[in-house]
CSV table of C-alpha atoms (C1' of nucleotides) in Angstrom, one decimal:
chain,number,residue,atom,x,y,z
O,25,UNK,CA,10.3,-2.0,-98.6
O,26,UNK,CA,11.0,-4.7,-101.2
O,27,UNK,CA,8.2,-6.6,-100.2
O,28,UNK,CA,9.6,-7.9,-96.9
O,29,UNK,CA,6.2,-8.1,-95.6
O,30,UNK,CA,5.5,-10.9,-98.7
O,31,UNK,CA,8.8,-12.5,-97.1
O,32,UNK,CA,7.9,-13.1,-94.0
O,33,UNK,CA,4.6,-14.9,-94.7
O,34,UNK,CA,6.5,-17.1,-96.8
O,35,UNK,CA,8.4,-17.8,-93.5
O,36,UNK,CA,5.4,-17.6,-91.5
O,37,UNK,CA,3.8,-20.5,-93.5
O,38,UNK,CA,7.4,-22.4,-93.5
O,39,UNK,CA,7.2,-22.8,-89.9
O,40,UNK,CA,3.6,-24.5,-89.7
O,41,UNK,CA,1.3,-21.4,-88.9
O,42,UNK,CA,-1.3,-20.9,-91.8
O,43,UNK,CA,-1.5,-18.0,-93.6
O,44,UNK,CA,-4.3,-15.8,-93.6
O,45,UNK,CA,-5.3,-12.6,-95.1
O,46,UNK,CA,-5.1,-11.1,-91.4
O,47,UNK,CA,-2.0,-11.9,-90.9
O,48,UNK,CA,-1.4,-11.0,-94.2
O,49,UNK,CA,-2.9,-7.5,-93.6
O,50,UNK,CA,-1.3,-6.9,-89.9
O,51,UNK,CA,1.7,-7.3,-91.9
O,52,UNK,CA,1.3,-4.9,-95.3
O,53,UNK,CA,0.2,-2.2,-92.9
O,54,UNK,CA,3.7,-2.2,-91.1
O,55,UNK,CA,5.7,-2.3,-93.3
O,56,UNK,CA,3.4,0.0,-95.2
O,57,UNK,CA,3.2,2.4,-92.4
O,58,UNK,CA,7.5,2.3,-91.9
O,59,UNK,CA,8.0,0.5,-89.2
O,60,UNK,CA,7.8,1.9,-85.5
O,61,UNK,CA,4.0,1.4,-85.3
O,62,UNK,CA,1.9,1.1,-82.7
O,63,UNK,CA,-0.9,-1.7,-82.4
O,64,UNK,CA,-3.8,0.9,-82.7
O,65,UNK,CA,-2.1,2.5,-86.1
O,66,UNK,CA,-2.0,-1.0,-87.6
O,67,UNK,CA,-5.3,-1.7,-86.9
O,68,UNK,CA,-7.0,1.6,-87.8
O,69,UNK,CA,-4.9,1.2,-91.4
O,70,UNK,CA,-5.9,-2.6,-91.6
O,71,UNK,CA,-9.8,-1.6,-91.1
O,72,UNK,CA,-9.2,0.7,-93.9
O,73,UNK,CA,-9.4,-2.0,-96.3
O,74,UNK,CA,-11.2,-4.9,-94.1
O,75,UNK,CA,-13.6,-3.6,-91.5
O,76,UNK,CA,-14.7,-6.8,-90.1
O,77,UNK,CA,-10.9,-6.9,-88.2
O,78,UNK,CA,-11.0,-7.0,-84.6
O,79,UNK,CA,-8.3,-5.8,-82.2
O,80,UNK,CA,-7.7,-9.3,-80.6
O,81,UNK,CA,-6.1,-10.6,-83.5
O,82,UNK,CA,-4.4,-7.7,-84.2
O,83,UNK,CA,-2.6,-8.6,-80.7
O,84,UNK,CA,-2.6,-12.3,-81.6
O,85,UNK,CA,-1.0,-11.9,-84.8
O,86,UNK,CA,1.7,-9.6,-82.7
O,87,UNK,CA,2.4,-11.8,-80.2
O,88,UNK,CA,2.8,-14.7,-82.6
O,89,UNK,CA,5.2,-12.9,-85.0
O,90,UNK,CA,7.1,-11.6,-82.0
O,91,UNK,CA,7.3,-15.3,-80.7
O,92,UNK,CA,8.9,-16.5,-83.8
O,93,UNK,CA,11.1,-13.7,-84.1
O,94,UNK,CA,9.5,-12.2,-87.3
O,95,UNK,CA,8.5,-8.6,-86.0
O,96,UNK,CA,10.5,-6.8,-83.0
O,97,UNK,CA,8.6,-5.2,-79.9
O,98,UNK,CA,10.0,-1.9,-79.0
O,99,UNK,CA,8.5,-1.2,-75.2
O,100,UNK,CA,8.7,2.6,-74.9
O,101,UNK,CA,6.8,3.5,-71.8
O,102,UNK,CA,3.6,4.8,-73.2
O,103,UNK,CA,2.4,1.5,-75.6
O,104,UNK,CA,4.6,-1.0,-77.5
O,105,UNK,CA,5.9,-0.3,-81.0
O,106,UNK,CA,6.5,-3.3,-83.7
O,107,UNK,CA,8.9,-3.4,-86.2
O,108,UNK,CA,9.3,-6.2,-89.3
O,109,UNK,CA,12.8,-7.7,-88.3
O,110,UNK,CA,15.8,-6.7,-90.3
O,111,UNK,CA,18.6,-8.5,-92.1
O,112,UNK,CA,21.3,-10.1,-89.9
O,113,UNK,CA,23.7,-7.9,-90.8
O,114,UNK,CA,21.3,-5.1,-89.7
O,115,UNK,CA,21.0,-6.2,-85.9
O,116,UNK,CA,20.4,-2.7,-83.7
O,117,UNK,CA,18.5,-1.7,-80.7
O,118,UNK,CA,16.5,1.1,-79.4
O,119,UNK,CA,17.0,4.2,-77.8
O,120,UNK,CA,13.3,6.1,-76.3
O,121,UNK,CA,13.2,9.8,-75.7
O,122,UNK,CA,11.1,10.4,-72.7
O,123,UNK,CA,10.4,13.7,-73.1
O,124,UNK,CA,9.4,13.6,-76.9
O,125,UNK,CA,8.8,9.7,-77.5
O,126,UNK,CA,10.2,8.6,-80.5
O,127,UNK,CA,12.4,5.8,-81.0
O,128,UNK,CA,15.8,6.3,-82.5
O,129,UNK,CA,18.0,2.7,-83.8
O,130,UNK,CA,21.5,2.0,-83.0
O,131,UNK,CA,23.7,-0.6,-84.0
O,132,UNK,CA,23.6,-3.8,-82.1
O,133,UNK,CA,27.5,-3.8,-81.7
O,134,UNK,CA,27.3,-1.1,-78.8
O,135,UNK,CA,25.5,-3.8,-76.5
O,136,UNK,CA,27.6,-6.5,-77.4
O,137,UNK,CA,30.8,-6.1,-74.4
O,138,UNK,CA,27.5,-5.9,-72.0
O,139,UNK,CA,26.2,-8.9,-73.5
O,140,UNK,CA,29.5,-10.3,-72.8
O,141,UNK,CA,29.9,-9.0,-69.5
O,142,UNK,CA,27.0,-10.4,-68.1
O,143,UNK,CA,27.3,-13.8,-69.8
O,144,UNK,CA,31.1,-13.7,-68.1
O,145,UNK,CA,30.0,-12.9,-64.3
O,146,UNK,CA,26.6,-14.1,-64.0
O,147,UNK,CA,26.0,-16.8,-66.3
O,148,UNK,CA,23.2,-15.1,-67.7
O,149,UNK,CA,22.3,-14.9,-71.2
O,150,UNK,CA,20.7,-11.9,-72.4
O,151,UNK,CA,18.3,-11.4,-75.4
O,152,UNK,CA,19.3,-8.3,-76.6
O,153,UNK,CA,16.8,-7.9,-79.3
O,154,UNK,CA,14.2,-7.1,-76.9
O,155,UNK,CA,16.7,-4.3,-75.8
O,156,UNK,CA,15.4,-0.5,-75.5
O,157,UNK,CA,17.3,2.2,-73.4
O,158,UNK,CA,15.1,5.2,-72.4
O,159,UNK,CA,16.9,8.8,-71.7
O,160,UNK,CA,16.8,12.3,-73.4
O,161,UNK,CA,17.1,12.4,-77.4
O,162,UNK,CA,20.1,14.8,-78.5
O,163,UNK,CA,17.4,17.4,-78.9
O,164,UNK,CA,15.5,17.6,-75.9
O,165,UNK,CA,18.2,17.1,-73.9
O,166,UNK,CA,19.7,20.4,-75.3
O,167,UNK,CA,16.2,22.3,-74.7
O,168,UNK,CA,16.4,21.2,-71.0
O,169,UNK,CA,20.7,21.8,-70.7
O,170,UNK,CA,21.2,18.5,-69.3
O,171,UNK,CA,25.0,16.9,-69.9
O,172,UNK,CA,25.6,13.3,-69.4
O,173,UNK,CA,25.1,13.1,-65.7
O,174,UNK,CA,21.8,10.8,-65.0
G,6,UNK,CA,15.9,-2.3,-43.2
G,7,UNK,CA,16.9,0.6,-41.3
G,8,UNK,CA,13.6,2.6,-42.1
G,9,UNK,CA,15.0,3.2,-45.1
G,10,UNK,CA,11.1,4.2,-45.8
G,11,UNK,CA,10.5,6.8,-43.3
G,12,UNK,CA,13.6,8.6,-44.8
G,13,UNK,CA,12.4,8.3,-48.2
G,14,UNK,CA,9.5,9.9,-46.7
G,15,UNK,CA,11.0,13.0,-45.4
G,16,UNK,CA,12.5,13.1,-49.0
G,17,UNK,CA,8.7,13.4,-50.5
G,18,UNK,CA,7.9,16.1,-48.0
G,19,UNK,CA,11.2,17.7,-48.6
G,20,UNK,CA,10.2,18.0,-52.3
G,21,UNK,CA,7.0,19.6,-51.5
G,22,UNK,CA,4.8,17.0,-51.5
G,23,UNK,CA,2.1,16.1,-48.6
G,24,UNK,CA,3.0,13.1,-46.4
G,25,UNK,CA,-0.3,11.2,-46.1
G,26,UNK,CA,-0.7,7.8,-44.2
G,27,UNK,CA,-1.6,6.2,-47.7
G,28,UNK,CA,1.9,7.1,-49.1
G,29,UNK,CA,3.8,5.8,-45.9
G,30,UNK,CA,1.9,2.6,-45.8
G,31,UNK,CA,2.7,2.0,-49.0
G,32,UNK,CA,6.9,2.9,-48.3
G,33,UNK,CA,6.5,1.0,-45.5
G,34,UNK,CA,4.9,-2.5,-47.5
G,35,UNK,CA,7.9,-2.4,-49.9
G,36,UNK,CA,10.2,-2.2,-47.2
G,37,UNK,CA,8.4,-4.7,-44.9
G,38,UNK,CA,8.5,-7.1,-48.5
G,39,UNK,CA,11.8,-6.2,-49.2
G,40,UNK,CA,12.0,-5.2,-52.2
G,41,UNK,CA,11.3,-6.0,-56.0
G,42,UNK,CA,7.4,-6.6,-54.7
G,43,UNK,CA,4.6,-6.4,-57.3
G,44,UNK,CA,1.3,-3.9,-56.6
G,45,UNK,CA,-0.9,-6.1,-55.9
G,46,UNK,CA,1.7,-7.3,-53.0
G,47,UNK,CA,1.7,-3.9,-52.1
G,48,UNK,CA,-2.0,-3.0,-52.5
G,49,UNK,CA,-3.1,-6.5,-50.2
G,50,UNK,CA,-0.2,-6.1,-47.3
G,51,UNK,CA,-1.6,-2.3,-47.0
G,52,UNK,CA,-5.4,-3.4,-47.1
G,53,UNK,CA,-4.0,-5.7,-43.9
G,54,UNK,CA,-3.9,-2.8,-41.8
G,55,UNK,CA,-6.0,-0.3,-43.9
G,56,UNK,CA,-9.3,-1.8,-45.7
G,57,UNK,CA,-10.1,1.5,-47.6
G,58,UNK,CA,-7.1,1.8,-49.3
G,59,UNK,CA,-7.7,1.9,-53.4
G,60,UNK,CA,-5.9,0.4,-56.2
G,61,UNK,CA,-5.5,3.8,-57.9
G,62,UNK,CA,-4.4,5.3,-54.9
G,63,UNK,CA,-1.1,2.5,-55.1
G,64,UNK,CA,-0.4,3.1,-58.8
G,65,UNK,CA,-0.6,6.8,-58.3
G,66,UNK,CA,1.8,7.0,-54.9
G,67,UNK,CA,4.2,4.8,-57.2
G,68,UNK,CA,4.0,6.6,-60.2
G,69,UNK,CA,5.2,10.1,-58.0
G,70,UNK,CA,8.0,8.0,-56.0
G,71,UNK,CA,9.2,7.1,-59.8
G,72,UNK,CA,9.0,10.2,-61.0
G,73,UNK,CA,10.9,11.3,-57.9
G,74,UNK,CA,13.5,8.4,-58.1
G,75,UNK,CA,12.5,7.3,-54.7
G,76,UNK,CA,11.5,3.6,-56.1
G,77,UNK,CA,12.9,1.8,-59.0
G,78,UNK,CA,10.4,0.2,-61.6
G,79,UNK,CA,11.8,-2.7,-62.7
G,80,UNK,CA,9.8,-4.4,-65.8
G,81,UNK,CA,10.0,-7.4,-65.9
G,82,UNK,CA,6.9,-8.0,-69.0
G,83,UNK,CA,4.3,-9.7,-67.1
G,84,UNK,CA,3.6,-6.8,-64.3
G,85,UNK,CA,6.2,-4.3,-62.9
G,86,UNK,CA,8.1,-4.9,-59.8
G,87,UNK,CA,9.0,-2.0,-57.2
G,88,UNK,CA,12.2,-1.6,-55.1
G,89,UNK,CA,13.4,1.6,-52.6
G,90,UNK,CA,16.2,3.3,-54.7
G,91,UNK,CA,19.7,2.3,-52.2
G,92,UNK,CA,22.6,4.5,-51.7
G,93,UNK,CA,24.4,6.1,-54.5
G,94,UNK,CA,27.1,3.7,-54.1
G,95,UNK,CA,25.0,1.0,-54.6
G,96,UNK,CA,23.7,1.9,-57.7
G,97,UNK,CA,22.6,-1.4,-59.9
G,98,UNK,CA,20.3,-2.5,-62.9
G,99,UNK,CA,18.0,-5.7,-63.3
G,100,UNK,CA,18.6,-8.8,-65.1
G,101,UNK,CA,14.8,-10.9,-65.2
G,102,UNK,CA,14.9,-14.3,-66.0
G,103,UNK,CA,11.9,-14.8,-69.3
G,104,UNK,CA,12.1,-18.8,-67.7
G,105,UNK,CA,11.4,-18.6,-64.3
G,106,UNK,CA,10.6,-14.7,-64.1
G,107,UNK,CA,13.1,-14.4,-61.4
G,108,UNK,CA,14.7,-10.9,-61.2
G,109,UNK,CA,18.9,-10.4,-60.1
G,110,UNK,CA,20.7,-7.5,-59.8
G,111,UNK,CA,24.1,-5.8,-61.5
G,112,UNK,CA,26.2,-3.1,-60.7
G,113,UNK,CA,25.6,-0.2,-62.4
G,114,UNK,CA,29.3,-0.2,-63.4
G,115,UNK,CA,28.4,-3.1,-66.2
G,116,UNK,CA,26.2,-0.3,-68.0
G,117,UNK,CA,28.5,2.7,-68.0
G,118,UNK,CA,30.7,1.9,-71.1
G,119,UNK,CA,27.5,1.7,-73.1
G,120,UNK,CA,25.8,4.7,-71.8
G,121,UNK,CA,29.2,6.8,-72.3
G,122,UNK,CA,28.8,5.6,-75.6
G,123,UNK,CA,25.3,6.6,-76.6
G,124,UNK,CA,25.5,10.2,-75.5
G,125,UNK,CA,29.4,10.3,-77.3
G,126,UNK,CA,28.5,8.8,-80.7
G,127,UNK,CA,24.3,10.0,-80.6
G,128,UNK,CA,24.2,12.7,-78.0
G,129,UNK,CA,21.3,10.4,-76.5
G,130,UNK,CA,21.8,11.3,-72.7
G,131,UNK,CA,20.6,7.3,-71.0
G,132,UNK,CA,18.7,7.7,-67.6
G,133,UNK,CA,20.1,3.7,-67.2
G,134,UNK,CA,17.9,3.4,-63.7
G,135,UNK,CA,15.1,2.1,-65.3
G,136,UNK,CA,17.3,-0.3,-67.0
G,137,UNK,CA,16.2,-3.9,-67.2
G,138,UNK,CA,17.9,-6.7,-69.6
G,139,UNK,CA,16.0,-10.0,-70.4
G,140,UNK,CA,16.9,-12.7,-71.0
G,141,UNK,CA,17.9,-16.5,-69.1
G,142,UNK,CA,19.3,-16.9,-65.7
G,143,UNK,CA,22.1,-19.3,-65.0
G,144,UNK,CA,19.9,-22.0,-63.8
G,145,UNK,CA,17.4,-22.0,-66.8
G,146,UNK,CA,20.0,-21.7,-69.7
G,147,UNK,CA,21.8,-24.8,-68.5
G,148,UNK,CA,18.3,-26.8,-68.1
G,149,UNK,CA,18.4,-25.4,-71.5
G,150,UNK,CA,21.6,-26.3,-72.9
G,151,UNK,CA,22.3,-22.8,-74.1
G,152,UNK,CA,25.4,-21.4,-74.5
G,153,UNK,CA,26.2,-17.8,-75.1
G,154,UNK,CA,24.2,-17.0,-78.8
G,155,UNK,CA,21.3,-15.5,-78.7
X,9,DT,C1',-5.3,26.8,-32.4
X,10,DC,C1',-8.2,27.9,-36.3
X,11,DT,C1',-8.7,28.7,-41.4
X,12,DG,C1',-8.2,28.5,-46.4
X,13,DT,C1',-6.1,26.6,-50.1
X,14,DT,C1',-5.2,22.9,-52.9
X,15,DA,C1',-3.0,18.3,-53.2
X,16,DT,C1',-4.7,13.9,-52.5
X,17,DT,C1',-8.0,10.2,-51.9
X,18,DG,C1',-11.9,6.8,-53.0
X,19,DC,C1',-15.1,5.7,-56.1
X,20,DA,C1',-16.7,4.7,-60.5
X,21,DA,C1',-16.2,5.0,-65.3
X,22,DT,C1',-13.0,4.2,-68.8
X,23,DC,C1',-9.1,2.6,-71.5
X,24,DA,C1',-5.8,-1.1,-73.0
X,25,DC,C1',-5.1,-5.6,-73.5
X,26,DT,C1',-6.2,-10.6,-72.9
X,27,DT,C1',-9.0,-14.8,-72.9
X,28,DG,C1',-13.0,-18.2,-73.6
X,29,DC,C1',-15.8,-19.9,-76.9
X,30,DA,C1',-18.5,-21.1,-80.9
X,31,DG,C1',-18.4,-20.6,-85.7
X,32,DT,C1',-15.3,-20.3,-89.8
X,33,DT,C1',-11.6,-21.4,-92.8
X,34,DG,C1',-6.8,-22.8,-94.3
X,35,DC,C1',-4.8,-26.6,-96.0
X,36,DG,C1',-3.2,-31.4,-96.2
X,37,DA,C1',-4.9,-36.1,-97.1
X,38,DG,C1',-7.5,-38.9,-99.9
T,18,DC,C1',-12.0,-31.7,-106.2
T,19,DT,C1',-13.8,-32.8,-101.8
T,20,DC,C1',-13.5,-33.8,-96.9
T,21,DG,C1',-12.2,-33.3,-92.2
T,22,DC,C1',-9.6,-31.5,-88.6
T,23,DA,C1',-7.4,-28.2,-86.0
T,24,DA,C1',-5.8,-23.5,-86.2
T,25,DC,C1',-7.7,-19.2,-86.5
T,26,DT,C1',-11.1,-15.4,-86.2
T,27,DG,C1',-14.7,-12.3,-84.3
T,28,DC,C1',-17.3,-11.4,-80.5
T,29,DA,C1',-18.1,-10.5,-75.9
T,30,DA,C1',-16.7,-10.9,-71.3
T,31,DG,C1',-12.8,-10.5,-68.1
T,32,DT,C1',-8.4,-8.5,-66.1
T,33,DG,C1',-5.1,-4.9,-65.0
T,34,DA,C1',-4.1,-0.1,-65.0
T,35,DT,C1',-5.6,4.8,-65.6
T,36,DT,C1',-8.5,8.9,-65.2
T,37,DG,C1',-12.4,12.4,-63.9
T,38,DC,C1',-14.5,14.2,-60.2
T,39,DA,C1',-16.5,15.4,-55.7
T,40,DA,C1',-15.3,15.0,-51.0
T,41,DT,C1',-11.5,15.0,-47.7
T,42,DA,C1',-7.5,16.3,-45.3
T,43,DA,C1',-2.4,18.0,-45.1
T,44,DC,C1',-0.2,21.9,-44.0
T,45,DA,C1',1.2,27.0,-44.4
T,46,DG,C1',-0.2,31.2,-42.6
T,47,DA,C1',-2.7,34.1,-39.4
DNA sequence: TCTGTTATTGCAATCACTTGCAGTTGCGAG
DNA sequence: CTCGCAACTGCAAGTGATTGCAATAACAGA
């Protein structure tokens, strides 16, 4: 957590947006709270220290950082999770256990011959880092005795 | 068309569940829409023929035929669309458009090196029928000028 | 055909998220 | 440092989806 919060305000304000202590704040508390947060964790840990925040720019400040590419929306089903975006060289997507929830990464490279694929015979271009698979997590798929058929 | 609904019908029944007019008018609006139709498309073509039916009554009938993998969700970010699950052999995933929110489809067969991967290298078993990828359509990435980065 | 059980419905309240608006404030120009 | 403008915030109202509950009705069994 080497300040990559601190980083991306910097980049926030290098693209024109002014920087606020919200935004300032929406960010701290994920990466404080380890990425995979949901909007109500952030806000309840941003109150902490500011208790005139309301929820509406806690989505604002979301949608605006997920716009410019800055924090990554991981739709699992039950409430979006936000991420700060990694390095390049870091690139992965998500896998959601239905049965348990959480959200486990993989690497980006596993996507990529689909990417391809579909770019070949369709024409269309995927954005893949808005990419999340839901199944069964190695675990709860062993308590239920479920093999790879599904 | 071939009342593809009244046999998904028997199917509910089948399963245990009671086979109410609500649920069948409900089959029988996707069908009549043909598929990948929205619930308040739904909700207003069944309130043609039956004025008491209830918004909660839609969303609950099409969160039981999901559960039962008698209709596809297909989310496409602004609002989910709903299809009748086809023949086994005509198993396919959901490309939406994030330009012109059109949705196309994919054989399944695109999908299945990926999802052999995941459970191989992560034991993560993929249910890939709720599988949607977004990203630009043919049309809207050469209006664009996009090629295949992204 | 009638009856009892219990799933299902319709309504209203609630929850989650978004939007309109007036006041505030970041920040660049002078 | 001060000023002015537009972006941004907080509030409250609005929209879309979900849930609790009492009344209703599907359907198995007699």
């Amino acid at each position: 957590m080497a300040r990559r919060d601190i980083e991306i305000l910097e980049r926030l304000k290098a693209q024109g947006h002014r920087l606020t202590p919200q935004r300032g704040m929406v960010l701290s508390a994920i990466a404080g709270l380890g990425g995979h947060v949901g909007v109500d964790q952030i806000f309840q840990r941003v109150r902490e220290v500011y208790p005139y925040m309301d929820v509406a720019t806690v989505y604002r400040t979301l949608q605006l950082l997920k716009r410019l590419h800055l924090v990554t929306e991981i739709v699992t089903g039950s409430g979006a999770q936000y991420e700060l975006v990694r390095q390049e060289t870091d690139r992965h997507h998500h896998m959601v256990c239905e049965q348990c929830g959480t959200t486990f990464d993989f690497p980006a490279s596993y996507a990529e011959s689909l990417r391809g694929e579909l770019t070949r015979a369709f024409g269309f271009v995927a954005h893949l880092d808005h990419f999340t698979v839901s199944g069964l997590c190695a675990a709860c798929a062993g308590k239920q005795g479920v093999s790879t058929g599904g």
